[in-house]
Coordinates of C-alpha atoms and ligand atoms in Angstrom, one line a residue:
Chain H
X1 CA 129.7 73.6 86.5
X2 CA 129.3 77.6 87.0
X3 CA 126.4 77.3 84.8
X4 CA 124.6 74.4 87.4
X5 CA 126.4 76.7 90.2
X6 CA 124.4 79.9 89.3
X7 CA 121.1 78.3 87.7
X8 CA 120.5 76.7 90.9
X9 CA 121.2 79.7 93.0
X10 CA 118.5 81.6 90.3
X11 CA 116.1 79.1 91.5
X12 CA 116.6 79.0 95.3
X13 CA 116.2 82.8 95.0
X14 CA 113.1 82.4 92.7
X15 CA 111.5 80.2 95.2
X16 CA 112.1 82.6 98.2
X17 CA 111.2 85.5 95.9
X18 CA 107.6 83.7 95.9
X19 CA 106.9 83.1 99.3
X20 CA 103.3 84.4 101.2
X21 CA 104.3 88.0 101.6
X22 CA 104.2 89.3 105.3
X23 CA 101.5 92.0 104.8
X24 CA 99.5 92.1 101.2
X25 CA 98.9 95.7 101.5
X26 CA 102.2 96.6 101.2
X27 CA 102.9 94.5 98.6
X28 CA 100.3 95.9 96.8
X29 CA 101.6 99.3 97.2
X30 CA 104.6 97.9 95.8
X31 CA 103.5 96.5 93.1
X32 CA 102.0 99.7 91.6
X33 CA 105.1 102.0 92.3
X34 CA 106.9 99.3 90.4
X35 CA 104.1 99.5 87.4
X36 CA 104.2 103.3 87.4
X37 CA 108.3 103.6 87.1
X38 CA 109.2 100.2 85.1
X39 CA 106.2 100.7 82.9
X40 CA 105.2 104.4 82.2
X41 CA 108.9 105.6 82.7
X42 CA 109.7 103.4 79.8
X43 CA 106.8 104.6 76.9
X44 CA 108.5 107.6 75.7
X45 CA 111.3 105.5 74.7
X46 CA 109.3 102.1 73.6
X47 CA 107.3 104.8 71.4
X48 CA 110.1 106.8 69.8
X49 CA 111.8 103.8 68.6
X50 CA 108.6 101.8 67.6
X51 CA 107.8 104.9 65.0
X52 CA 111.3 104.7 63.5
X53 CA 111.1 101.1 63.6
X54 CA 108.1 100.6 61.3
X55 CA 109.2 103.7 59.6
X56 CA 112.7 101.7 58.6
X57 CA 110.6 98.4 57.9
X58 CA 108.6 100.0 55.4
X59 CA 111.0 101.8 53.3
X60 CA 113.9 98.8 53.2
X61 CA 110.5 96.4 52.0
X62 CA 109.5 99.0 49.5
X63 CA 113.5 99.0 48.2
X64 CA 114.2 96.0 48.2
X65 CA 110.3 94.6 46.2
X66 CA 111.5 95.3 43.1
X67 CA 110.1 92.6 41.1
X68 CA 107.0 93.7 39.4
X69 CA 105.0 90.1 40.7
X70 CA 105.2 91.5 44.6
X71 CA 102.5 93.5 44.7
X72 CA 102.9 97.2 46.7
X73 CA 100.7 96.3 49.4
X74 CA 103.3 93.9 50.3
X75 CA 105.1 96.7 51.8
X76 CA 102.1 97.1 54.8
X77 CA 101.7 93.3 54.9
X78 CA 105.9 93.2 55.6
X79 CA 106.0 95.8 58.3
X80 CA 102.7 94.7 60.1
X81 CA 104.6 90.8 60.3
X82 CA 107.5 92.2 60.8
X83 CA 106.4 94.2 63.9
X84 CA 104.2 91.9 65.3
X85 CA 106.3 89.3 64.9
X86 CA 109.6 90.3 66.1
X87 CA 110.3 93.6 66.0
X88 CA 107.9 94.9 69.5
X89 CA 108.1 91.6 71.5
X90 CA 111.8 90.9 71.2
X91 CA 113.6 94.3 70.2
X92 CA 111.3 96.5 72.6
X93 CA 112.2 93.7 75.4
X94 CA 116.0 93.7 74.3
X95 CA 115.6 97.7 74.9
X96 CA 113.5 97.0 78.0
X97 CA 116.8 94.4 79.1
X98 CA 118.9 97.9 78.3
X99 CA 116.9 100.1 80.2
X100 CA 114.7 98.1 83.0
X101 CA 117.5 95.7 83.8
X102 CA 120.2 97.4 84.6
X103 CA 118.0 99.5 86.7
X104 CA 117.1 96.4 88.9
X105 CA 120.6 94.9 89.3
X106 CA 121.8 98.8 90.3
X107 CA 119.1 99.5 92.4
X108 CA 119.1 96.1 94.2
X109 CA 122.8 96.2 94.0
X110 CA 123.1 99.0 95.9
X111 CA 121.0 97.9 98.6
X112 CA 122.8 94.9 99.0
X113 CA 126.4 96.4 99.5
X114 CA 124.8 99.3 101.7
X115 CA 123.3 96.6 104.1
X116 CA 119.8 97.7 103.1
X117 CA 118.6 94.3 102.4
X118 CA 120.3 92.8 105.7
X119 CA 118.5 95.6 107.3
X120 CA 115.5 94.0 105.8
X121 CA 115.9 90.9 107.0
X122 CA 117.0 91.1 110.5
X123 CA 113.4 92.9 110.5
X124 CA 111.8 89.9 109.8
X125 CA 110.9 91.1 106.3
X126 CA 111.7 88.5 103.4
X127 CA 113.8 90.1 101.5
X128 CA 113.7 88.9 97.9
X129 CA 110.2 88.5 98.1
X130 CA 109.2 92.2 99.2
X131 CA 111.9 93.9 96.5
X132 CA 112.0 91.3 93.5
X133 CA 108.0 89.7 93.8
X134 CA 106.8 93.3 93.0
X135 CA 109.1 94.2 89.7
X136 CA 108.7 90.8 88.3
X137 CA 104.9 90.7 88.3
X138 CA 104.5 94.5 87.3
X139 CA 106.1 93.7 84.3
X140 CA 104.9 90.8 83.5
X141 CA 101.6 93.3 83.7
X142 CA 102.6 96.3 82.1
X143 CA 105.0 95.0 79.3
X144 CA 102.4 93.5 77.3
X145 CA 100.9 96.9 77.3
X146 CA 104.0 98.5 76.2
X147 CA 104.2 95.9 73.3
X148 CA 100.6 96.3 71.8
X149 CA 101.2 100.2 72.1
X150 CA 104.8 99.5 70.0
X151 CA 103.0 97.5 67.8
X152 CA 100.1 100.3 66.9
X153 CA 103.1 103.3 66.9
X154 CA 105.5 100.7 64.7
X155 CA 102.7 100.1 62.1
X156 CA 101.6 103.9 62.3
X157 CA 105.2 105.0 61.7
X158 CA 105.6 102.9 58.6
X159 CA 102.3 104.3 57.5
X160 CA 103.3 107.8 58.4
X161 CA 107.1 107.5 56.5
X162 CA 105.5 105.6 53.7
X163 CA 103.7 108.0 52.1
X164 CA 106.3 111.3 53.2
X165 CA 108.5 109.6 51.5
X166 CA 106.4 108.2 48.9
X167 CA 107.1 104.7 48.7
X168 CA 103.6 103.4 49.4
X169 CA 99.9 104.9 48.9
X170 CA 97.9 104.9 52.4
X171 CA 95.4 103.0 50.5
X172 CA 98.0 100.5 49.6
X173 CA 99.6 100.3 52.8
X174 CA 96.0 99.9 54.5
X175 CA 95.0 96.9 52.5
X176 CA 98.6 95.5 53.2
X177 CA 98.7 95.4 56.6
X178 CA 95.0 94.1 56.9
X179 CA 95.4 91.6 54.3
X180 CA 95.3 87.7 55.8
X181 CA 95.4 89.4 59.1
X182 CA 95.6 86.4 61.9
X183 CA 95.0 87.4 65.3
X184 CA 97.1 84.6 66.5
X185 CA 100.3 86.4 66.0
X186 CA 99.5 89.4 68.6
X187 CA 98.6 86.3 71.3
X188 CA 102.3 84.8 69.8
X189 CA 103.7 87.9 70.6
X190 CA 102.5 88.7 73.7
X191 CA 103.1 85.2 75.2
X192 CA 106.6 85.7 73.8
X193 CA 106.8 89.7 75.8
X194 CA 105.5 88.2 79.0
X195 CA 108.1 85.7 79.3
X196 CA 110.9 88.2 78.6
X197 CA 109.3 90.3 81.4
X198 CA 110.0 87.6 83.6
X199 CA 113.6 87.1 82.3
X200 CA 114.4 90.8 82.2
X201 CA 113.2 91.5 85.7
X202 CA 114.0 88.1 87.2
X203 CA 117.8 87.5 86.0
X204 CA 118.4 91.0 87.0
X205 CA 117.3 90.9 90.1
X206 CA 119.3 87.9 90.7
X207 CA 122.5 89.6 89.7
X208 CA 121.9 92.6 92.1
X209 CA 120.6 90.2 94.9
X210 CA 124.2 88.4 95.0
X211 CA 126.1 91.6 94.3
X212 CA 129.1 91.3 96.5
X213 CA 131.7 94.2 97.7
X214 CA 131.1 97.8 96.3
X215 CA 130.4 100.2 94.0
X216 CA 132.3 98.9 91.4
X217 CA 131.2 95.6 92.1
X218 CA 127.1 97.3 91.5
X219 CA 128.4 98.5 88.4
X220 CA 129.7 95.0 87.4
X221 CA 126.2 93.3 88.4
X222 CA 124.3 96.0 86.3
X223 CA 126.6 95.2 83.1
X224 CA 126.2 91.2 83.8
X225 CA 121.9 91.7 84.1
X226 CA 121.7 93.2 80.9
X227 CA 124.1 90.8 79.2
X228 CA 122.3 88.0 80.1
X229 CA 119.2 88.9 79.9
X230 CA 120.0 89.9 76.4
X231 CA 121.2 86.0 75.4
X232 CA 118.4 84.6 77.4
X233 CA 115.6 86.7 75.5
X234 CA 117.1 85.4 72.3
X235 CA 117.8 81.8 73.0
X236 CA 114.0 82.4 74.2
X237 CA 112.8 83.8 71.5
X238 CA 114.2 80.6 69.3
X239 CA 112.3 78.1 71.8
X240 CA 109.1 80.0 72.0
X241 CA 109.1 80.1 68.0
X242 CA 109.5 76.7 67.5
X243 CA 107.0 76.0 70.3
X244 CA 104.2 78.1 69.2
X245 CA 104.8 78.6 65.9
X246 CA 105.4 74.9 64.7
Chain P
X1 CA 118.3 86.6 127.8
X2 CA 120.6 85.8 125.0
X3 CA 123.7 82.7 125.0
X4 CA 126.0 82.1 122.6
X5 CA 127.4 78.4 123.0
X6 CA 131.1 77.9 121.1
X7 CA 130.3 80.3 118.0
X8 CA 133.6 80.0 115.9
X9 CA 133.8 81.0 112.1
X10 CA 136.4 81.3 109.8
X11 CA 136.4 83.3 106.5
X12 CA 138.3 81.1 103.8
X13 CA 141.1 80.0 106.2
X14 CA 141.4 82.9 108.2
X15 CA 139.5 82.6 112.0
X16 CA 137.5 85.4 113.1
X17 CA 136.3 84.1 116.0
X18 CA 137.0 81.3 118.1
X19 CA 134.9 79.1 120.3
X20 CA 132.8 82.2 121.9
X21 CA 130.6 81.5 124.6
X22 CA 128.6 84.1 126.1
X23 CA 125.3 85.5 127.8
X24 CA 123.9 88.5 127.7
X25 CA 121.3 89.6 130.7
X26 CA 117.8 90.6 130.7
X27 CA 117.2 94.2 131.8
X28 CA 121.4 94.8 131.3
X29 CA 122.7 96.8 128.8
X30 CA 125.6 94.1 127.5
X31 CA 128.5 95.7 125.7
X32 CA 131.3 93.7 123.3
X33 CA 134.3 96.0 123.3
X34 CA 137.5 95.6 121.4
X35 CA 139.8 97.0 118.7
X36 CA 139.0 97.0 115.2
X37 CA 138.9 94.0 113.3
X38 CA 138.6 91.7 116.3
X39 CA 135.4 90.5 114.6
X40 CA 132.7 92.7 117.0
X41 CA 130.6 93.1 113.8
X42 CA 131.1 89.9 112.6
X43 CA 129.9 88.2 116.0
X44 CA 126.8 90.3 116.0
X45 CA 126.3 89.4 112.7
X46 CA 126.2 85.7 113.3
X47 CA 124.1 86.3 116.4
X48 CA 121.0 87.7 114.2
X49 CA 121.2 85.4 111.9
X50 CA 123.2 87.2 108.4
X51 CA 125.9 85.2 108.8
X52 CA 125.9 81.5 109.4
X53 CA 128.4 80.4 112.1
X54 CA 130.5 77.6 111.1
X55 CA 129.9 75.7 114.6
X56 CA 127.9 76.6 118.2
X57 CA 124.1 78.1 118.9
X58 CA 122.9 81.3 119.3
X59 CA 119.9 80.9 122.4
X60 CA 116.9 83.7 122.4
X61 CA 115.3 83.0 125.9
X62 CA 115.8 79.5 125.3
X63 CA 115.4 79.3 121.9
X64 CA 117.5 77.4 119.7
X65 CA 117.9 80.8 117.0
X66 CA 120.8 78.4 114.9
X67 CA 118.1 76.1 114.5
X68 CA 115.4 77.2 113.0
X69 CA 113.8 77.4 109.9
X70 CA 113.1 80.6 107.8
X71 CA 109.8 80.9 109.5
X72 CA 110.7 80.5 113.1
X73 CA 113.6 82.9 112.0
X74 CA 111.6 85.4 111.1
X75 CA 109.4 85.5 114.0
X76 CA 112.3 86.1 116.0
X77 CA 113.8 88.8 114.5
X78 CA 110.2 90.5 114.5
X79 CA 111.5 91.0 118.5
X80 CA 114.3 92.5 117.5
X81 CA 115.9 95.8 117.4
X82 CA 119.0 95.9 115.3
X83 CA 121.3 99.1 114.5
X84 CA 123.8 98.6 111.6
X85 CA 127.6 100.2 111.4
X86 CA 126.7 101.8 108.8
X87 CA 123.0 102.7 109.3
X88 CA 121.7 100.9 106.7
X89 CA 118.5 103.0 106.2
X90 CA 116.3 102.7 102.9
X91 CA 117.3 105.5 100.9
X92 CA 114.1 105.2 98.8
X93 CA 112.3 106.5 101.9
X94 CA 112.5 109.4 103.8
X95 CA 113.2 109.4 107.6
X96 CA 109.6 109.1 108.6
X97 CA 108.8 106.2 106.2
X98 CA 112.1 104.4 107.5
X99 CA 111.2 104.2 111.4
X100 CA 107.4 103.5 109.6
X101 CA 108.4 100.5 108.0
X102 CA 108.6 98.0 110.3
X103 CA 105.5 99.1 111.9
X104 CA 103.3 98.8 109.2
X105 CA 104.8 95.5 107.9
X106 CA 103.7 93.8 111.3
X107 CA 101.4 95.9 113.5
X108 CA 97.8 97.1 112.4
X109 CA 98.8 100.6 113.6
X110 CA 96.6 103.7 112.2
X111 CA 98.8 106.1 109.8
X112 CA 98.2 108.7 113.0
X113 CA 99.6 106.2 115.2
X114 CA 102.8 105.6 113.1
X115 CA 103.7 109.2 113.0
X116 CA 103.1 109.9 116.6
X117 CA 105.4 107.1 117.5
X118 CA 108.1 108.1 114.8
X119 CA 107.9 111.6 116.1
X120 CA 108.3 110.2 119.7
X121 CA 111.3 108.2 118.6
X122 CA 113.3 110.8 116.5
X123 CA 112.4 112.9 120.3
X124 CA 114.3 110.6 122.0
X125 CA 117.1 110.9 119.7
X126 CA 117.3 114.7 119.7
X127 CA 116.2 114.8 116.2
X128 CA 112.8 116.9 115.2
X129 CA 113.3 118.8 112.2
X130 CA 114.3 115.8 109.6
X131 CA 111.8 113.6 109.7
X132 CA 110.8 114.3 105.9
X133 CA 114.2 114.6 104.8
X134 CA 115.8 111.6 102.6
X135 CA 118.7 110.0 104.0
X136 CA 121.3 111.3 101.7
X137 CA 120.6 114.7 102.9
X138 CA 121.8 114.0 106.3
X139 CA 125.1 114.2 107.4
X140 CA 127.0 110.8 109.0
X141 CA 125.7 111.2 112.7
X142 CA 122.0 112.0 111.8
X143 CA 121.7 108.6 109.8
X144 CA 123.0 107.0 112.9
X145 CA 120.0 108.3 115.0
X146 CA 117.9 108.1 112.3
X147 CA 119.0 104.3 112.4
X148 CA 118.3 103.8 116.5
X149 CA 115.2 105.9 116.0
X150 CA 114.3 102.7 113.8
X151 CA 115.7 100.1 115.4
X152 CA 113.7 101.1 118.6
X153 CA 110.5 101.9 117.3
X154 CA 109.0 98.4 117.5
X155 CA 110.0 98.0 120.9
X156 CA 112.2 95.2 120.6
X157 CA 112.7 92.5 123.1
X158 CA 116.0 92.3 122.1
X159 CA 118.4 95.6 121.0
X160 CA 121.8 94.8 119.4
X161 CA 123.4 98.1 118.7
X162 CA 126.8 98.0 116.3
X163 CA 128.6 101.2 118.0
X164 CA 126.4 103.4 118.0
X165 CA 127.8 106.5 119.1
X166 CA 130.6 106.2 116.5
X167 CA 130.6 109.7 114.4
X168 CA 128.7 111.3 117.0
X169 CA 129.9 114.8 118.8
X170 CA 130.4 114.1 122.6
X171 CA 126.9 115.2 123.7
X172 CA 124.9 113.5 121.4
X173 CA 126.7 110.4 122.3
X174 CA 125.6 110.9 126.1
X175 CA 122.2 111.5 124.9
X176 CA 122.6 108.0 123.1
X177 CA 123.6 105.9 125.8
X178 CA 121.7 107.8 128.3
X179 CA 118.7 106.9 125.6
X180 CA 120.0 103.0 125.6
X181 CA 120.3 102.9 129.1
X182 CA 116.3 104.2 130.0
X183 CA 114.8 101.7 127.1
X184 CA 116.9 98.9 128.4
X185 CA 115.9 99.5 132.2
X186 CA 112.4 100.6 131.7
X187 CA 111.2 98.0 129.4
X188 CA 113.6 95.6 130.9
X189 CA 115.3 93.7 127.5
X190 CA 118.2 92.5 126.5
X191 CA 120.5 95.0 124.7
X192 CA 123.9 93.8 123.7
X193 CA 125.9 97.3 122.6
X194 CA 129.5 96.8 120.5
X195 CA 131.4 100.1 120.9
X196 CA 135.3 100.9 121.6
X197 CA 134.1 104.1 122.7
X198 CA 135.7 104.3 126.8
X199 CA 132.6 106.9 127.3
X200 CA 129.9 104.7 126.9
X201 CA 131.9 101.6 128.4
X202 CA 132.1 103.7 132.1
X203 CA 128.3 105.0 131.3
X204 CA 126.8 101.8 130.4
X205 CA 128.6 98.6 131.3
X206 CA 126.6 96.6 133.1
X207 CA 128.6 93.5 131.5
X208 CA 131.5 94.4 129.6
X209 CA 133.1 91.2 127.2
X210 CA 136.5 92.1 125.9
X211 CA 137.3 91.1 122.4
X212 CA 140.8 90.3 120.8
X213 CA 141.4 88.9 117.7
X214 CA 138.6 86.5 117.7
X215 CA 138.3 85.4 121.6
X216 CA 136.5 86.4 124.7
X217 CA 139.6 87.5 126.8
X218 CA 138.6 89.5 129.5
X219 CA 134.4 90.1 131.1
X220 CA 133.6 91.7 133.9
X221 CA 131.7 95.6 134.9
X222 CA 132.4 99.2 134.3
X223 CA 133.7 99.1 137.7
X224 CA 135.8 96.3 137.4
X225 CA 137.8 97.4 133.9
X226 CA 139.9 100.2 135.5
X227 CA 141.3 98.0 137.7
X228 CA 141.8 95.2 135.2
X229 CA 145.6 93.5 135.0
X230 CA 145.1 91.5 131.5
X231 CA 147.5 93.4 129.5
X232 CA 145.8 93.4 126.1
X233 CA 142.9 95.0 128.0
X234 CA 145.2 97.7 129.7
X235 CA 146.4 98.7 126.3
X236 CA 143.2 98.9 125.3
X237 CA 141.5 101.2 127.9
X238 CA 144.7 102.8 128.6
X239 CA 145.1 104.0 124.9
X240 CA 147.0 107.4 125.5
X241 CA 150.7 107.9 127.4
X242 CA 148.7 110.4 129.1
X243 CA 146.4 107.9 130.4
X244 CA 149.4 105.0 130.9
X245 CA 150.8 107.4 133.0
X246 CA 147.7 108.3 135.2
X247 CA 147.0 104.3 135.1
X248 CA 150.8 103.9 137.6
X249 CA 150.1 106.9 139.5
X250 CA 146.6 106.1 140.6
X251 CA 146.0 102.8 140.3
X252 CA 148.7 100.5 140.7
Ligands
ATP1 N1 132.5 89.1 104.6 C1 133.8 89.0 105.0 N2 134.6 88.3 104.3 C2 135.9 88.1 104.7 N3 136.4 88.6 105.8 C3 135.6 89.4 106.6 C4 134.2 89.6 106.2 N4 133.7 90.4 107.2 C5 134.6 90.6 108.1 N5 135.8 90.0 107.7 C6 137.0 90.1 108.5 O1 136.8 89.7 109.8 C7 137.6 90.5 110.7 C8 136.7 91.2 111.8 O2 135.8 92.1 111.2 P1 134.7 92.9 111.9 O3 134.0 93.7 110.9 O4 134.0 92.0 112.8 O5 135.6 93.9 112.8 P2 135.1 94.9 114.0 O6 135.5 94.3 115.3 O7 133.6 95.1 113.8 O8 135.9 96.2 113.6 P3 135.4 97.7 113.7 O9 135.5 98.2 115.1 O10 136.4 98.4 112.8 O11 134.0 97.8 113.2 C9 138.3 91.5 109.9 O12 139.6 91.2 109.8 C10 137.7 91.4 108.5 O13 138.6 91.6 107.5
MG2 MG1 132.4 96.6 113.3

């Protein structure tokens, strides 16, 4: 019953978050404040753990191929699935959840209890669709960028850790990770990111938008975004992969 | 002209106000007075539209406001001037870009055009020196100009005001009205102005509505409320001993 309750709610907000906006322009201008600080502000992290994550991949593969029929390119072939696969589109979004969402549902959040967003609408401006329209479709730009740039740092990482620590020859690694490469698993992936883009940015919004009371309350909202955004991306991730992947 | 035809609404079970009927005057600066809680913010609330009123209409010039859709909403409120309790600026922006904002969403001014008339309405509020401040670096009174600065700069046909010369030094609050007073007159809309402030009631009442605890007891003019028997209304404007006392002497 809560369940129905709030995913209708998400929907009547989703719709009003998609009406014509009032002036394009300032949409616009929007829209690229929202690219520069959801999307640049979040490389340097997207990149520091995308080089530790290939960096892990590759030396658990190369510890755990102990049998002398896996060959060692293996290693490069594991961490360039691996990453590809998973590891940037669903781990860099669960990070972006972390980072990006709780952001939203704060930032929103606080306009709501501070009157902002009445302010906005007695105006004649439409709320939702001036503060959420912007986030969701500048990251549903700029996260696919962040991915492919995980995905080259991920695979450089396991390259780079590979051979400091010895486990793999660059040569190896090299032929590994071009070995039966299919270019259909970066399109999986970044169908997979752009749909978490719109999860991430959409469910938080919709727990700021209905924040209700205070402070504590904008705290509360920020917690709930990133929870469920969290579930959602994963019970996402299952669909998508039996969709596309079947 | 704005009416309000038998607004009631309830919160859970508790009434907040009950069967209010009112109109506020064209070229008349309209004030709601009453003690706190009697649901002044909540009344104006359901007038513009942020709260829905369980029964009754709210009339701009004829208009049916209760009901309309979105879109007809909206084109409303683009005609109207609203000032929060509590400000309610953008903190994101800084004082310029707040009284900005509502220009450039629906007029085709030139950037040169916006700042001239942000600079003339931060004048009229005695307020020169902040407009590229942010709103957290202004202390509780300056928001609140800040806020009318904005609220006026569209040049509403209608100005609802939520007190406000509450947290403002004597002066400035003179200023204020004085300021409410020459936009209502000169441009000749309807302001409505909620306040419990005695000041502004003897500077400004046109039309004075009296407030308890969710009705309309008392209306009537500045000149009218001294002399005013309702007791509720007495305590009200008679706060102080002091004045109780000064009310027998002079008055009665
Ligand atoms: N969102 C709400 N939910 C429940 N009760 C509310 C809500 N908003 C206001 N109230 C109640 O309605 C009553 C009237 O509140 P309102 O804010 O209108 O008072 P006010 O006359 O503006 O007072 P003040 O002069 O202090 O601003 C109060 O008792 C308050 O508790
Ligand atoms: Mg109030």
């Amino acid at each position: 019953m809560n369940l129905l309750f709030h995913l209708g709610k998400y929907f009547i907000l989703i719709k009003r978050v998609f009406r014509k906006p009032e002036k394009y322009s300032i949409y616009r201008r929007q829209l690229l404040i929202e690219i520069n600080s959801l999307g640049i502000g979040s490389l340097g992290i997207v990149s520091i753990i995308s080089v530790f994550m290939g960096a892990v991949i590759t030396i658990q593969s190369s510890f755990n191929f102990t049998s002398a029929w896996i060959p060692i390119y293996a290693v490069g072939l594991a961490t360039r699935q691996g990453i590809i696969l998973e590891f940037a589109p669903t781990i860099i979004s669960l990070i972006l959840a972390g980072k990006v969402g709780s952001n939203i549902a704060s930032e929103i959040g606080t306009m709501r209890v501070t009157e902002q967003i009445d302010a906005l609408e007695v105006m004649g401006i439409n709320p939702a669709g001036y503060l959420i329209m912007p986030k969701i479709i500048a990251s549903m730009i700029i996260n696919p960028f962040l991915i492919t740039i995980s995905m080259f740092l991920g695979i450089f990482g396991g390259w780079l850790f590979g051979i400091i620590t010895g486990v793999v020859s660059s040569y190896e690694y090299i032929y590994g990770i071009q070995y039966q490469f299919r270019p259909f698993s970066v399109y999986y992936a970044l169908i997979k990111t752009i749909v978490f883009a719109f999860i991430i940015t959409s469910v938080s919004a919709y727990h700021g938008y209905y924040t209700n009371g205070g402070a504590l309350e904008v705290g509360r909202s920020s917690t709930k975004a990133v929870v469920y955004s969290n579930i959602l991306i994963l019970v996402f991730n299952f669909l998508l992969t039996q969709l596309l992947m079947a | 002209m704005i009416e309000l035809r038998h607004i009631s609404k309830s919160f859970a079970s508790r009434k907040v106000l009950n069967d209010i009927s009112l109109g506020f005057e064209q070229g008349k600066c309209n004030l709601i007075i009453g003690e706190s809680g009697s649901g002044k913010t909540v009344l104006a609330k359901c007038m513009v539209g942020l709260l829905k009123v369980d029964t009754g209409e709210v009339l701009y010039d004829q208009r049916n406001f209760t009901r309309m859709n979105f879109f007809e909403k909206k084109i409303i409120r683009q005609e109207m001037g609203v000032l929060f309790q509590g400000g309610a600026l953008f903190d994101s922006m800084t004082v310029e870009e707040n009284i900005i904002f509502p220009l450039s969403m629906f007029t085709e001014k030139t950037v040169e055009e916006k700042v001239d008339r942000a600079q003339f309405c931060l004048q009229r509020v005695n307020l020169t020196n902040a407009s590229k401040l942010y709103p957290s670096e202004l202390s509780g009174g300056m928001k609140k100009r800040v806020a009318i600065a904005r609220a006026i700069a569209v040049s509403p046909r209608y100005l609802i005001c939520d007190e406000p010369n509450s947290g403002l030094d004597p002066i400035t609050s003179i200023v204020i009205d004085e300021l409410i007073k020459e936009i209502t007159y000169e441009y000749n809309i309807t302001t409505i102005v909620i306040t419990h402030d005695m000041n502004s009631v003897l500077e400004i009442g046109d039309n004075i509505a009296f407030l308890y605890k969710g009705d309309i007891l008392w209306k009537g003019n500045k000149e009218q409320i001294l002399h005013a028997g309702k007791k509720e209304l007495v305590d009200f404007v008679y706060a102080t001993k002091f004045l109780r006392e000064f009310r027998k002497r002079v008055i009665e």
